[in-house]
XYZ file of C-alpha atoms in Angstrom:
763
model
C -12.016 -11.541 23.854
C -14.008 -10.502 26.924
C -17.188 -10.142 24.862
C -16.650 -13.547 23.238
C -16.149 -15.026 26.691
C -19.472 -13.543 27.779
C -21.094 -15.111 24.738
C -19.576 -18.478 25.621
C -20.974 -18.124 29.146
C -24.375 -17.470 27.571
C -24.146 -20.736 25.601
C -23.125 -22.607 28.741
C -26.041 -21.157 30.703
C -28.438 -22.103 27.895
C -27.268 -25.724 27.936
C -27.481 -25.827 31.720
C -30.993 -24.346 31.745
C -32.144 -27.065 29.365
C -31.065 -29.627 31.994
C -32.695 -27.584 34.751
C -29.269 -27.307 36.369
C -27.601 -24.439 38.151
C -23.939 -25.356 37.749
C -20.882 -23.624 39.132
C -18.579 -26.394 37.933
C -18.987 -29.430 35.695
C -17.436 -32.863 35.471
C -15.470 -34.273 32.573
C -18.475 -36.324 31.402
C -20.741 -33.276 31.524
C -18.183 -31.243 29.580
C -18.067 -33.981 26.937
C -21.852 -34.031 26.752
C -21.942 -30.245 26.363
C -19.336 -30.427 23.619
C -21.403 -32.977 21.679
C -24.374 -30.623 21.796
C -22.352 -27.584 20.749
C -20.621 -29.401 17.875
C -23.853 -30.898 16.528
C -24.165 -29.444 13.013
C -27.835 -30.286 12.536
C -30.308 -27.468 12.101
C -32.605 -28.578 14.945
C -29.742 -28.786 17.446
C -28.360 -25.360 16.565
C -31.813 -23.814 16.557
C -32.563 -25.249 19.993
C -29.342 -23.869 21.478
C -30.029 -20.489 19.926
C -33.585 -20.479 21.291
C -32.400 -21.503 24.759
C -29.895 -18.637 24.783
C -32.686 -16.153 24.155
C -35.265 -17.821 26.392
C -33.598 -16.930 29.673
C -36.653 -17.690 31.870
C -37.212 -21.128 30.252
C -40.906 -20.569 29.554
C -40.731 -21.626 25.894
C -41.369 -18.070 24.730
C -39.123 -15.206 23.689
C -39.996 -11.639 24.596
C -38.758 -8.442 22.999
C -36.504 -7.756 25.999
C -34.839 -11.160 25.633
C -34.250 -10.595 21.929
C -32.776 -7.181 22.698
C -30.454 -8.675 25.304
C -29.107 -11.240 22.834
C -28.636 -8.574 20.144
C -26.530 -6.572 22.596
C -24.531 -9.694 23.454
C -23.973 -10.567 19.778
C -23.007 -6.989 18.920
C -20.550 -6.904 21.823
C -18.965 -10.188 20.753
C -18.443 -8.741 17.265
C -17.348 -5.276 18.452
C -20.234 -3.510 16.709
C -20.918 -0.666 19.105
C -23.416 1.058 16.800
C -25.626 -2.029 16.793
C -25.647 -2.092 20.584
C -27.068 1.419 20.589
C -29.852 0.365 18.208
C -30.592 -3.014 19.808
C -34.048 -1.921 20.960
C -35.008 -0.842 17.433
C -33.865 -4.135 15.903
C -35.575 -6.205 18.595
C -38.814 -4.410 17.763
C -38.198 -5.201 14.083
C -37.971 -8.936 14.792
C -41.071 -8.870 16.973
C -42.953 -6.959 14.282
C -42.065 -9.633 11.739
C -42.775 -12.689 13.903
C -45.492 -11.370 16.212
C -48.017 -9.640 13.945
C -50.798 -10.234 16.500
C -48.903 -8.334 19.221
C -48.910 -11.219 21.696
C -45.661 -9.942 23.168
C -43.707 -13.121 22.519
C -42.621 -15.553 19.814
C -42.171 -19.318 19.930
C -39.667 -21.808 18.580
C -41.581 -22.637 15.395
C -41.761 -18.956 14.415
C -38.016 -18.537 14.863
C -37.465 -21.676 12.786
C -39.610 -20.289 9.956
C -37.664 -17.013 9.966
C -34.295 -18.756 9.809
C -35.405 -21.047 7.002
C -36.635 -18.025 5.022
C -33.454 -16.068 5.657
C -32.178 -16.418 2.110
C -35.404 -14.919 0.779
C -34.528 -11.683 2.536
C -30.946 -11.821 1.270
C -31.568 -12.019 -2.456
C -30.366 -8.440 -2.890
C -26.724 -9.513 -2.487
C -25.504 -13.080 -2.249
C -22.564 -13.542 0.112
C -19.360 -15.241 -0.964
C -17.520 -15.239 2.339
C -15.848 -18.258 3.848
C -18.991 -18.950 5.828
C -21.473 -18.109 3.089
C -25.216 -18.184 3.225
C -25.179 -20.855 0.540
C -23.209 -23.132 2.858
C -25.439 -22.066 5.737
C -28.568 -22.997 3.782
C -27.109 -26.348 2.824
C -26.401 -26.998 6.479
C -29.989 -26.123 7.371
C -31.429 -28.366 4.684
C -29.214 -31.240 5.683
C -30.007 -30.684 9.317
C -33.709 -30.527 8.668
C -33.542 -33.913 6.979
C -31.687 -35.476 9.828
C -28.216 -34.501 8.635
C -25.792 -36.303 6.350
C -23.987 -39.155 8.109
C -20.459 -38.242 9.059
C -19.033 -41.393 7.466
C -20.711 -40.623 4.144
C -19.465 -37.044 4.208
C -15.938 -38.212 4.985
C -16.056 -40.737 2.148
C -17.262 -38.064 -0.255
C -14.450 -35.721 0.791
C -11.919 -38.513 0.301
C -13.214 -39.206 -3.202
C -13.015 -35.525 -4.072
C -9.452 -35.344 -2.741
C -8.431 -38.350 -4.853
C -10.020 -36.779 -7.921
C -8.097 -33.566 -7.296
C -4.867 -35.543 -6.970
C -5.515 -37.274 -10.305
C -6.200 -33.925 -11.955
C -3.257 -32.173 -10.327
C -0.820 -32.890 -13.130
C -1.077 -34.026 -16.700
C 0.792 -33.028 -19.852
C -2.232 -31.126 -21.122
C -2.681 -29.227 -17.841
C 1.037 -28.500 -17.690
C 0.972 -27.124 -21.231
C -2.073 -25.002 -20.404
C -0.349 -23.597 -17.330
C 2.737 -22.816 -19.384
C 0.655 -20.959 -21.982
C -1.087 -18.898 -19.314
C 2.201 -18.121 -17.566
C 3.749 -17.069 -20.869
C 0.781 -14.865 -21.720
C 0.929 -13.324 -18.253
C 4.661 -12.739 -17.911
C 6.165 -12.425 -21.385
C 6.603 -8.670 -21.048
C 8.485 -9.028 -17.777
C 10.497 -11.903 -19.204
C 11.814 -10.088 -22.259
C 12.673 -6.926 -20.329
C 14.560 -8.874 -17.660
C 16.231 -11.044 -20.296
C 17.355 -7.975 -22.260
C 18.670 -6.358 -19.084
C 20.546 -9.494 -18.019
C 21.990 -9.926 -21.511
C 23.160 -6.299 -21.552
C 24.904 -6.723 -18.210
C 26.519 -9.978 -19.292
C 27.737 -8.435 -22.554
C 29.177 -5.358 -20.826
C 30.860 -7.455 -18.164
C 32.365 -9.803 -20.769
C 33.515 -6.878 -22.926
C 35.418 -5.183 -20.117
C 36.676 -8.467 -18.715
C 38.223 -9.521 -22.023
C 39.643 -6.030 -22.620
C 41.515 -5.933 -19.307
C 42.394 -9.617 -19.517
C 44.485 -8.695 -22.546
C 45.998 -5.546 -20.975
C 49.480 -5.210 -19.546
C 48.026 -4.493 -16.107
C 46.651 -8.040 -15.988
C 50.178 -9.378 -15.448
C 50.392 -7.266 -12.298
C 46.900 -7.510 -10.822
C 45.638 -10.805 -12.234
C 41.970 -11.708 -12.642
C 40.963 -9.299 -9.886
C 41.374 -6.388 -12.296
C 39.124 -7.572 -15.174
C 36.532 -8.730 -12.643
C 36.465 -5.296 -10.968
C 36.320 -3.498 -14.326
C 33.564 -5.762 -15.618
C 31.501 -5.098 -12.494
C 32.146 -1.362 -12.907
C 30.699 -1.447 -16.421
C 27.482 -3.075 -15.188
C 27.322 -0.466 -12.424
C 27.366 2.328 -15.003
C 24.435 0.754 -16.816
C 22.439 0.102 -13.655
C 23.089 3.544 -12.181
C 21.509 4.913 -15.362
C 18.586 2.481 -15.508
C 17.649 2.837 -11.844
C 16.544 6.417 -12.512
C 14.027 5.526 -15.217
C 11.328 3.878 -13.027
C 11.167 7.024 -10.868
C 10.730 9.371 -13.837
C 6.978 9.324 -13.259
C 5.971 11.920 -15.818
C 7.791 10.017 -18.527
C 6.189 6.739 -17.474
C 2.744 8.346 -17.321
C 3.187 9.566 -20.879
C 4.554 6.188 -22.016
C 1.490 4.426 -20.593
C -0.646 6.212 -23.171
C 1.506 5.066 -26.111
C 1.883 1.741 -27.919
C 4.761 0.924 -25.555
C 2.280 -0.193 -22.887
C 1.635 -3.336 -24.923
C 5.292 -4.390 -24.662
C 6.658 -2.823 -21.475
C 5.295 -3.788 -18.018
C 4.993 -0.297 -16.575
C 3.085 -1.689 -13.582
C 6.308 -3.374 -12.443
C 8.374 -0.196 -12.475
C 8.977 -0.099 -8.722
C 9.774 -3.825 -8.644
C 12.287 -3.313 -11.466
C 13.742 -0.362 -9.556
C 14.339 -2.641 -6.560
C 15.847 -5.390 -8.716
C 18.290 -2.920 -10.257
C 19.163 -1.596 -6.792
C 19.972 -5.142 -5.700
C 22.190 -5.575 -8.763
C 23.927 -2.295 -7.894
C 24.625 -3.533 -4.366
C 26.103 -6.770 -5.722
C 28.115 -4.847 -8.314
C 29.544 -2.568 -5.625
C 30.627 -5.555 -3.554
C 32.283 -7.152 -6.582
C 33.920 -3.946 -7.814
C 35.097 -2.498 -4.501
C 35.957 -5.891 -3.031
C 38.270 -6.834 -5.887
C 39.967 -3.443 -5.804
C 40.463 -3.218 -2.057
C 41.200 -6.831 -1.234
C 42.926 -8.096 -4.354
C 44.395 -5.930 -7.091
C 45.526 -3.038 -4.834
C 47.603 -5.360 -2.617
C 49.026 -7.086 -5.722
C 49.959 -3.730 -7.246
C 51.707 -2.602 -4.067
C 53.602 -5.879 -3.742
C 54.667 -6.051 -7.397
C 58.334 -6.050 -8.376
C 60.034 -3.364 -10.480
C 59.725 -5.362 -13.703
C 56.064 -6.136 -13.075
C 55.268 -2.550 -12.150
C 56.967 -0.922 -15.141
C 54.069 -1.494 -17.672
C 51.576 0.362 -15.421
C 53.917 3.073 -14.148
C 52.448 5.650 -16.528
C 49.101 5.364 -14.726
C 50.350 5.516 -11.109
C 53.686 7.336 -11.303
C 57.285 6.220 -11.292
C 57.176 4.982 -7.709
C 54.801 2.263 -6.640
C 51.849 3.735 -4.730
C 51.038 2.858 -1.157
C 47.669 1.495 -0.061
C 46.966 4.765 1.726
C 47.965 6.708 -1.365
C 45.509 4.761 -3.527
C 42.681 5.453 -1.086
C 43.615 9.130 -0.713
C 43.357 9.828 -4.439
C 40.277 11.177 -6.178
C 39.193 7.660 -7.149
C 39.576 6.305 -3.626
C 37.936 9.193 -1.768
C 34.944 9.399 -4.105
C 34.554 5.630 -4.046
C 34.547 5.417 -0.244
C 32.090 8.293 0.131
C 29.767 6.812 -2.521
C 29.768 3.379 -0.898
C 29.027 4.921 2.503
C 26.140 7.061 1.262
C 24.664 4.238 -0.786
C 24.891 1.849 2.170
C 22.915 4.319 4.294
C 20.357 4.909 1.550
C 19.881 1.231 0.721
C 19.598 0.216 4.375
C 16.988 2.823 5.269
C 14.975 1.895 2.178
C 14.466 -1.691 3.354
C 11.093 -2.691 4.741
C 12.118 -2.976 8.436
C 13.297 0.646 8.387
C 10.494 2.014 6.234
C 7.890 0.437 8.512
C 7.533 2.866 11.367
C 6.069 0.505 13.939
C 6.242 -3.227 14.428
C 4.422 -5.558 16.773
C 6.360 -6.597 19.839
C 7.251 -10.238 20.126
C 4.805 -12.417 22.010
C 5.330 -12.124 25.693
C 7.230 -8.881 25.374
C 5.845 -5.654 26.757
C 2.599 -5.010 28.528
C -0.482 -6.179 26.792
C 1.272 -6.870 23.531
C 1.694 -3.169 22.796
C 3.641 -1.601 19.988
C 7.143 -0.256 19.989
C 8.987 1.937 17.559
C 11.805 0.634 15.476
C 14.834 2.292 17.028
C 17.538 3.840 14.881
C 20.957 4.971 16.092
C 21.476 8.623 16.906
C 21.102 10.977 15.096
C 18.771 9.072 12.761
C 16.171 8.301 15.419
C 13.855 11.074 14.212
C 14.048 9.781 10.640
C 12.050 6.614 11.255
C 9.550 5.385 8.708
C 8.987 7.249 5.473
C 11.336 10.080 6.447
C 14.222 7.627 6.702
C 13.559 6.472 3.169
C 12.823 9.872 1.664
C 15.735 11.891 3.061
C 18.320 9.128 2.694
C 17.358 8.600 -0.936
C 18.159 12.231 -1.626
C 21.735 11.504 -0.579
C 21.988 9.810 -3.956
C 22.129 13.267 -5.556
C 25.606 13.563 -4.045
C 26.373 10.013 -5.156
C 25.691 10.837 -8.810
C 27.915 13.905 -8.675
C 30.691 11.845 -7.122
C 30.109 9.117 -9.694
C 30.906 11.556 -12.498
C 34.125 12.543 -10.717
C 34.983 8.925 -9.936
C 34.427 7.900 -13.541
C 36.624 10.682 -14.885
C 39.608 9.861 -12.654
C 39.267 6.078 -12.921
C 42.362 3.871 -12.824
C 44.182 2.655 -15.945
C 42.470 5.091 -18.352
C 44.174 7.983 -20.140
C 41.890 8.829 -23.091
C 38.672 10.833 -22.755
C 36.511 8.465 -24.778
C 37.453 5.631 -22.422
C 35.842 7.527 -19.565
C 32.332 6.306 -20.367
C 30.498 6.939 -17.099
C 29.014 10.234 -18.242
C 27.844 8.601 -21.476
C 25.693 6.153 -19.528
C 24.087 8.415 -16.966
C 23.824 11.787 -18.727
C 20.483 11.170 -20.477
C 18.672 9.549 -17.500
C 20.148 12.163 -15.163
C 18.996 15.059 -17.352
C 15.576 13.413 -17.635
C 15.279 13.035 -13.868
C 16.467 16.589 -13.157
C 13.998 17.842 -15.747
C 11.175 16.008 -14.012
C 12.069 17.506 -10.647
C 12.225 20.943 -12.238
C 8.841 20.355 -13.861
C 7.416 19.414 -10.459
C 8.646 22.695 -8.981
C 7.069 24.795 -11.735
C 3.895 22.742 -12.039
C 3.174 22.812 -8.311
C 3.151 26.608 -8.494
C 0.980 26.627 -11.606
C -1.548 24.200 -10.109
C -2.826 26.488 -7.385
C -5.600 24.788 -5.425
C -8.096 26.095 -2.925
C -9.237 23.963 -0.009
C -13.002 23.564 -0.353
C -13.920 21.044 2.333
C -12.199 19.009 5.009
C -13.680 16.251 7.112
C -12.327 13.772 9.630
C -13.999 10.401 9.141
C -13.951 7.271 11.326
C -10.743 5.275 11.191
C -8.530 8.402 11.273
C -9.213 9.231 7.637
C -8.926 12.837 6.526
C -10.892 13.804 3.429
C -9.692 16.881 1.560
C -11.638 18.375 -1.333
C -9.757 20.925 -3.431
C -10.584 23.091 -6.387
C -9.588 21.654 -9.742
C -6.781 23.705 -11.321
C -7.217 24.963 -14.839
C -5.836 22.471 -17.323
C -5.536 19.683 -14.755
C -6.652 16.504 -16.498
C -6.456 13.017 -15.127
C -7.859 9.532 -15.528
C -9.653 7.419 -12.981
C -7.160 5.325 -11.031
C -4.318 7.849 -11.182
C -2.720 9.548 -8.186
C -1.174 12.872 -7.219
C 1.580 14.059 -4.907
C 0.748 16.547 -2.171
C 3.075 18.870 -0.314
C 2.222 21.012 2.680
C 4.934 23.689 3.036
C 3.782 24.331 6.601
C 4.960 20.828 7.530
C 7.940 20.475 5.209
C 8.942 22.345 2.049
C 10.602 19.200 0.689
C 8.323 16.229 1.339
C 5.869 15.034 -1.306
C 3.459 12.194 -0.555
C 1.341 10.173 -3.035
C -2.436 9.815 -2.674
C -5.010 8.256 -4.979
C -7.554 10.606 -6.516
C -11.036 9.632 -5.329
C -12.998 12.092 -7.456
C -14.027 11.313 -11.016
C -12.422 13.024 -14.036
C -15.739 14.682 -14.849
C -16.038 16.321 -11.417
C -15.164 19.985 -11.001
C -13.057 19.293 -7.904
C -10.251 16.981 -6.725
C -10.633 14.865 -3.618
C -8.280 12.590 -1.699
C -8.788 10.336 1.315
C -5.777 10.244 3.643
C -5.384 7.727 6.450
C -3.331 9.352 9.201
C -0.636 6.842 10.105
C 2.812 8.385 9.742
C 4.335 11.593 11.049
C 3.484 13.686 7.998
C -0.166 12.636 7.766
C -0.677 13.021 11.506
C 0.772 16.509 11.371
C -1.457 17.323 8.390
C -4.478 16.184 10.362
C -3.440 18.280 13.346
C -2.920 21.389 11.229
C -6.237 21.091 9.417
C -8.478 19.861 12.193
C -7.042 21.524 15.279
C -5.524 24.760 14.016
C -7.647 25.781 11.059
C -10.981 24.019 11.257
C -13.583 23.138 13.831
C -15.037 19.979 12.313
C -18.577 18.902 12.899
C -18.619 15.282 11.796
C -22.127 13.968 11.239
C -23.142 10.629 12.634
C -23.123 9.107 9.186
C -20.814 11.218 7.077
C -21.223 10.789 3.338
C -18.844 11.249 0.471
C -19.346 14.769 -0.815
C -21.088 15.777 2.432
C -18.019 16.511 4.475
C -19.627 18.184 7.415
C -19.737 21.787 8.503
C -16.409 23.477 9.053
C -15.608 26.874 10.476
C -12.747 27.929 8.248
C -10.088 30.230 9.662
C -7.039 30.241 7.415
C -6.349 26.967 5.633
C -2.756 25.936 5.007
C -1.411 25.934 1.498
C -1.279 22.644 -0.389
C 0.822 22.071 -3.498
C -0.278 19.504 -6.073
C 1.925 17.597 -8.490
C 0.615 15.153 -11.040
C -1.335 13.328 -12.111
C 0.741 10.175 -12.370
C -0.040 6.898 -14.054
C -1.104 3.811 -12.129
C -2.212 0.296 -13.119
C -5.885 1.043 -12.440
C -6.015 3.774 -15.093
C -6.094 1.059 -17.777
C -9.438 -0.299 -16.596
C -11.082 0.704 -19.883
C -9.087 -1.983 -21.691
C -11.067 -4.805 -20.049
C -14.525 -6.241 -20.575
C -15.069 -6.835 -16.861
C -13.428 -5.341 -13.771
C -12.671 -7.019 -10.454
C -11.615 -4.276 -8.035
C -10.293 -5.417 -4.648
C -9.373 -2.933 -1.927
C -8.213 -3.603 1.628
C -9.043 -0.782 4.032
C -7.722 2.495 2.675
C -6.656 0.508 -0.406
C -10.149 1.111 -1.773
C -9.247 4.698 -2.691
C -7.783 4.042 -6.184
C -11.034 2.386 -7.231
C -13.509 4.949 -5.928
C -12.627 7.245 -8.809
C -13.307 4.376 -11.220
C -16.696 3.727 -9.613
C -17.574 7.409 -9.813
C -16.473 7.493 -13.451
C -18.647 4.478 -14.250
C -21.485 6.084 -12.310
C -21.127 9.294 -14.312
C -21.329 7.228 -17.477
C -24.497 5.573 -16.195
C -25.994 9.017 -15.564
C -24.941 10.193 -19.003
C -26.364 7.043 -20.589
C -29.695 7.646 -18.843
C -29.722 11.264 -19.997
C -28.984 10.223 -23.572
C -31.714 7.598 -23.382
C -34.228 10.175 -22.155
C -33.142 12.575 -24.884
C -33.412 9.862 -27.516
C -36.869 8.891 -26.316
C -37.979 12.522 -26.522
C -36.653 12.851 -30.058
C -38.067 9.473 -31.053
C -34.641 7.908 -31.825
C -33.939 5.415 -29.032
C -31.464 3.519 -31.217
C -29.011 6.429 -30.855
C -28.533 5.595 -27.181
C -28.181 1.858 -27.518
C -24.455 2.018 -26.883
C -24.468 5.139 -24.780
C -22.723 3.468 -21.861
C -19.526 3.466 -23.866
C -19.271 7.233 -23.514
C -16.700 8.494 -21.043
C -16.733 11.812 -19.257
C -13.020 11.713 -18.666
C -12.472 15.361 -19.485
C -14.319 18.529 -18.806
C -14.320 19.357 -22.504
C -17.089 16.759 -22.986
C -15.076 14.742 -25.467
C -16.529 11.303 -25.991
C -14.331 8.255 -25.842
C -15.678 4.722 -26.038
C -14.321 1.936 -23.888
C -15.199 -1.711 -23.584
C -15.943 -2.079 -19.854
C -19.424 -3.498 -19.379
C -19.398 -4.611 -15.743
C -17.475 -3.983 -12.522
C -17.284 -6.049 -9.330
C -15.974 -4.088 -6.343
C -14.863 -5.942 -3.202
C -13.986 -3.823 -0.212
C -12.511 -5.693 2.758
C -11.979 -3.828 6.022
C -11.662 -4.458 9.747
C -13.261 -1.245 10.946
C -17.067 -0.831 10.711
C -16.599 2.936 10.567
C -14.638 2.602 7.325
C -17.875 2.284 5.384
C -18.577 5.935 6.191
C -15.719 6.973 3.883
C -17.520 6.330 0.612
C -21.105 6.027 1.761
C -22.320 8.526 -0.816
C -20.767 6.630 -3.726
C -22.233 3.307 -2.612
C -25.697 4.771 -2.165
C -25.547 6.462 -5.568
C -24.539 3.211 -7.241
C -27.318 1.276 -5.504
C -29.863 3.931 -6.469
C -28.900 4.709 -10.066
C -27.401 1.476 -11.403
C -30.635 -0.092 -12.616
C -28.864 -2.339 -15.138
C -26.501 -3.909 -12.615
C -23.330 -2.583 -14.230
C -21.604 -2.205 -10.843
C -21.692 -4.869 -8.128
C -20.618 -3.754 -4.662
C -19.519 -6.216 -1.990
C -18.479 -4.973 1.448
C -16.742 -7.368 3.843
C -16.135 -6.770 7.537
C -13.401 -9.100 8.786
C -13.648 -8.160 12.466
C -17.034 -9.928 12.636
C -17.268 -13.687 12.998
C -18.285 -15.633 9.901
C -21.956 -16.001 9.131
C -22.199 -19.622 10.273
C -20.937 -18.652 13.717
C -23.489 -18.568 16.534
C -22.301 -15.085 17.477
C -23.533 -13.672 14.169
C -26.695 -15.717 13.545
C -29.028 -13.170 15.090
C -27.158 -10.259 13.505
C -27.508 -11.853 10.067
C -31.223 -12.249 10.686
C -31.601 -8.618 11.746
C -29.482 -7.494 8.805
C -31.687 -9.358 6.319
C -34.936 -8.103 7.851
C -33.820 -4.487 8.061
C -32.620 -4.402 4.469
C -35.794 -6.077 3.215
C -37.993 -3.548 5.028
C -35.935 -0.348 4.922
C -33.323 -0.959 2.207
C -30.440 -0.071 4.543
C -27.635 -2.261 5.853
C -27.349 -2.211 9.650
C -23.526 -2.232 9.625
C -22.549 0.192 6.869
C -25.650 2.375 6.905
C -25.739 2.125 3.104
C -27.909 0.267 0.628
C -25.086 -2.226 0.059
C -25.066 -5.318 2.206
C -22.067 -5.983 4.457
C -20.819 -9.571 4.450
C -19.168 -11.028 7.513
C -15.663 -12.559 7.568
C -13.342 -12.721 4.558
C -14.379 -13.392 0.983
C -13.897 -16.839 -0.462
C -11.811 -15.646 -3.381
C -11.961 -18.931 -5.247
C -15.756 -18.710 -5.268
C -15.543 -15.087 -6.356
C -13.338 -15.914 -9.351
C -15.431 -18.966 -10.238
C -18.625 -16.930 -10.183
C -17.179 -14.181 -12.371
C -15.776 -16.723 -14.829
C -19.157 -18.440 -15.176
C -21.012 -15.128 -15.444
C -18.643 -13.661 -18.051
C -17.395 -16.519 -20.261
C -14.768 -15.761 -22.905
C -14.231 -12.268 -21.471
C -11.100 -10.482 -20.335
C -11.276 -9.535 -16.660
C -8.970 -6.896 -15.225
C -8.156 -7.758 -11.604
C -6.946 -4.626 -9.795
C -5.763 -4.877 -6.207
C -4.521 -2.411 -3.614
C -3.587 -3.666 -0.157
C -1.227 -5.953 1.706
C 1.165 -8.179 -0.294
C -0.157 -11.400 1.277
C -3.504 -11.259 -0.487
C -1.829 -10.088 -3.691
C -0.085 -13.452 -3.993
C -3.372 -15.323 -3.579
C -5.207 -13.174 -6.124
C -2.381 -13.458 -8.631
C -2.323 -17.244 -8.266
C -6.089 -17.450 -8.704
C -5.885 -15.237 -11.783
C -3.392 -17.609 -13.373
C -5.273 -20.755 -12.345
C -8.683 -19.546 -13.500
C -7.258 -18.252 -16.776
C -6.107 -21.719 -17.807
C -9.076 -23.583 -16.314
C -11.795 -21.468 -17.909
C -12.361 -19.520 -21.084
C -12.217 -16.277 -19.096
C -8.864 -14.528 -18.886
C -7.918 -12.757 -15.655
C -5.156 -10.116 -15.818
C -3.828 -9.230 -12.374
C -2.525 -5.757 -11.484
C -1.287 -4.491 -8.125
C -1.100 -0.844 -7.149
C 2.345 0.512 -6.223
C 3.449 3.938 -4.974
């Protein structure tokens, strides 16, 4: 905020200089007058303030030094340190454009002409941020004509609001929304309905069975309720394993089942089942401990006689019931599951949280404390290790189910019937991981530390390792831990002869991996503008061993099923889509090669549909897919993040002559483009790209937009550009934006002829 405060002081000084005043303090009337000038939306008023800020000596002329000073001030306000270092170069660029006669200064009319022609320089990539250039241009045009009266603008806004209210609900719109919702969620609906029906049927079956038993006269409704809950627990303890059988799900994604089963929601379904398990435990254990056990103990001789064959001739004590195999296994299972479920919740999985306002010095961060001895298991470790306690739970569940109360025939002990197949499947997958990680021996080829604490690792591609764009792998570093596996998106293309991952070092494991690679084994030499594939020189000593497991299926791997792609990544969330971009880029290269070959052989018609050829495997098998266009939106707070995939962006800008891939980079740490603090930067950005073809922020050929995207405009533009198409919306990032994108996908699907299918990446 210090830099923004300096910028505000600059505006104040500019307004004071216009009045020929040297003010240390101002009155209330003067403050009001200043506010009227600052809030004036007209083009002339804003231009005059901007000119006065630059013209520090009030001579009506702007020199190169004054332009350079304002560039430094604007860059500081927006935390763009690299621009501050190049302020002299960009000031010379502006003077070269506006002062062709080398007079050494420019005047107000020249600056006005440049600002009015700003959009001409920006035709290479139209912005769709909240403060877009389209809105900016409209403001300039209105201002140049004297501005639209405020009353008229307010009346127009009121009319538009009333029109929206009238259109908000109608039977036709409601029916359209229902159709879109049904088309979007029918797969989830039938799976959840089938699951709920199965639980209800099992609960009712056991409830009725024990309602008719002799034990009911002793224990009452507590017994059938506990037994009904136990039956649902058997089902859910079996089903909860299926979403984490990743190899099975990856295979199932490639079958016809993907049209009926929402594999993208596997983790969400896993959590829903876990919640049902927790409720079932409360119902089952609560009824046993607080209801039917006390009733059994307090029963009379005549009441107890029908159940004596299950508990012995003498009535058991409460302690005796808990000390039996059923009681001990039940208590241990509940304890272990309580620990596992608690440490899997978001507050415990999230390693750090912001301190409350007013707490701590400078609003710092504090770690989420856990009781001893679990303090060292914060974050992912808490989740990972505690979840492996469930191995013991499943063994105890088999014992608990065999010695269950009120059962004396083997076929009535059904627990093993429920969980045997899923348990064998899960154990088989873990065994496969152990063998496959040894078979997939990889060699570390390159390592580079990029801005934003991102570690790029390029490995050799194991023989027989085949994957699709959008999939991910698990990595293990035995030097750190022989047990921990962590998922990372593959950022190389299937046709490449190597595997690459981009790892943001946040948690304990990734930070230790960075330390081992960078400090102990490599001496990195990070170039000023590191590029993808150019990972910098590294003096290799003895690299640690990495084990690879995978690949595993992810929502983004189905991108070929859509006519148009909308890929949205937040920060490191861009990684799942880089492989897709590289795959599309490889197809563009292959299409160009086929076109050249066809032209040489005199048969250009053979390459007409050459873009539909995929290089997904090294065996050069051709596989057509329907994707014709991709829109990639990368939103990040750190300017250095654009260094991560600079090579990919430059390749796309250079080779994609047909406009198959559209790249849009957004930097949210910079003020929106209508803000005074970015006006000069936008001007410099447009000039530099027009003259040199390079963006001043990212250092690539792709323009960086300021502020956040206006997602409604993005969806509207895609819908109008691709009517009657199916658009796959793939997102990886924070859940907050996922809700907005999902809502827009539903809304635009029923408002337009374009269908938007939303998918969110999960790990």
